[in-house]
Amino acid sequence: RLFYAAEDETVALRLRLARLHADLRDEPAEALGHLELILDELPQHRDALDRALELAQRIHDPARLLALLDRALETPLPSEERARFLERRGDLLARELGQPEQATLSYRESIRFDPGGRSARHALREQLTQLERWPAVLDCLFVEANESPPARRIELFEQAAALASEHISIDAALPWLTRLREARPDDPGLLARVADVHRRAGRFEAALGALEEQIELAPDDEARCDLHSERAGLLERDLHAPGRAVHAYQQALELASGSRREAILVELDRLTTLLGRPHERAEILEARLETASGEAASELRRSLATLYCVELARPVEALPHLEAHLETAQDGGQKEMDALAAFDAA
């Protein structure tokens, strides 16, 4: 009957044959052949296309399914429907045919026809990640973040910062940390990360500025003390400004207590010695002496006595320290005799 049918009857007969093969005889491949013949003549026949796509999926024939999708995309389609077909094509290329490059092209086309298509954008990001195209992955994250609610946006910015740092450069994370700062302006931890990025990139003044902002947000004196000490280290080590480092340590000292105070005084002692500031060093040693005891106190007194005698020419102030040092001598008196000789010379 199909052989003798008129042209306008052929489509209906092939549709009936396709149903017969697919539903009653469980012969989906034969049914698909009839539907493909219909589409050869009438590419826009929607019933034939939908049924053909279903059967190609059922017999798990990705090559024929891809051909059907390509054939459909050659016909006029509404934008949303074209986007859906393109996304399905991308899924097929990525998951069944192992062609991630072609899959990314299909996903991009899908997004072009339906910019709000989140599933296509997510699939595109997965393929770009597989291809290790990190700048493009970051572009996807940026668009996705801007379309997401605040909590999700922060998660995506964090993800982007981590990817940028790991796969591009530590400096590439900075724009994402800046966006996070805009979302969480009162988070001192973000400023610490910004400072670290600047430091590792060699932008030490910028790192210093981030630390100073962090001090303003610090929750207590202990945290502020640590940040001032960190500033001092950066100033001395990276900016080669020991004088500015002394000022930073002095700010830390105002907030310090216990072992922190002693550690800061030790650094100030070292820096004032390095800078040749005997008057300031004398004040530092006097402050250290207030909490010192035993041999440590004896050594501090000896240093103070020498400082007053030799560098400051104030032997009267050296005398009580020298006497106390002599009273607690533990080394047979040689060092004390040396100090006394210096005192006598002064």
JSON list of C-alpha atoms in Angstrom, two decimals, residues 154 177-192 194 210 213-218:
[
{"chain": "A", "resi": 154, "resn": "ILE", "atom": "CA", "xyz": [29.14, 34.93, 47.76]},
{"chain": "A", "resi": 177, "resn": "LEU", "atom": "CA", "xyz": [38.27, 39.26, 46.75]},
{"chain": "A", "resi": 178, "resn": "THR", "atom": "CA", "xyz": [37.32, 42.85, 45.96]},
{"chain": "A", "resi": 179, "resn": "ARG", "atom": "CA", "xyz": [33.83, 41.70, 44.98]},
{"chain": "A", "resi": 180, "resn": "LEU", "atom": "CA", "xyz": [33.61, 39.71, 48.20]},
{"chain": "A", "resi": 181, "resn": "ARG", "atom": "CA", "xyz": [34.64, 42.84, 50.12]},
{"chain": "A", "resi": 182, "resn": "GLU", "atom": "CA", "xyz": [31.73, 44.70, 48.56]},
{"chain": "A", "resi": 183, "resn": "ALA", "atom": "CA", "xyz": [29.40, 41.92, 49.70]},
{"chain": "A", "resi": 184, "resn": "ARG", "atom": "CA", "xyz": [30.96, 41.60, 53.17]},
{"chain": "A", "resi": 185, "resn": "PRO", "atom": "CA", "xyz": [32.49, 45.00, 54.03]},
{"chain": "A", "resi": 186, "resn": "ASP", "atom": "CA", "xyz": [32.89, 44.21, 57.73]},
{"chain": "A", "resi": 187, "resn": "ASP", "atom": "CA", "xyz": [34.82, 40.97, 57.31]},
{"chain": "A", "resi": 188, "resn": "PRO", "atom": "CA", "xyz": [38.43, 41.48, 58.52]},
{"chain": "A", "resi": 189, "resn": "GLY", "atom": "CA", "xyz": [39.37, 38.04, 57.21]},
{"chain": "A", "resi": 190, "resn": "LEU", "atom": "CA", "xyz": [38.86, 39.23, 53.64]},
{"chain": "A", "resi": 191, "resn": "LEU", "atom": "CA", "xyz": [41.20, 42.16, 54.23]},
{"chain": "A", "resi": 192, "resn": "ALA", "atom": "CA", "xyz": [43.80, 39.69, 55.49]},
{"chain": "A", "resi": 194, "resn": "VAL", "atom": "CA", "xyz": [43.73, 40.97, 50.19]},
{"chain": "A", "resi": 210, "resn": "ALA", "atom": "CA", "xyz": [44.92, 46.54, 53.69]},
{"chain": "A", "resi": 213, "resn": "GLU", "atom": "CA", "xyz": [41.99, 48.82, 57.19]},
{"chain": "A", "resi": 214, "resn": "GLN", "atom": "CA", "xyz": [41.97, 45.47, 58.96]},
{"chain": "A", "resi": 215, "resn": "ILE", "atom": "CA", "xyz": [43.05, 47.15, 62.20]},
{"chain": "A", "resi": 216, "resn": "GLU", "atom": "CA", "xyz": [39.93, 49.33, 62.05]},
{"chain": "A", "resi": 217, "resn": "LEU", "atom": "CA", "xyz": [37.76, 46.20, 61.90]},
{"chain": "A", "resi": 218, "resn": "ALA", "atom": "CA", "xyz": [39.67, 44.14, 64.48]}
]
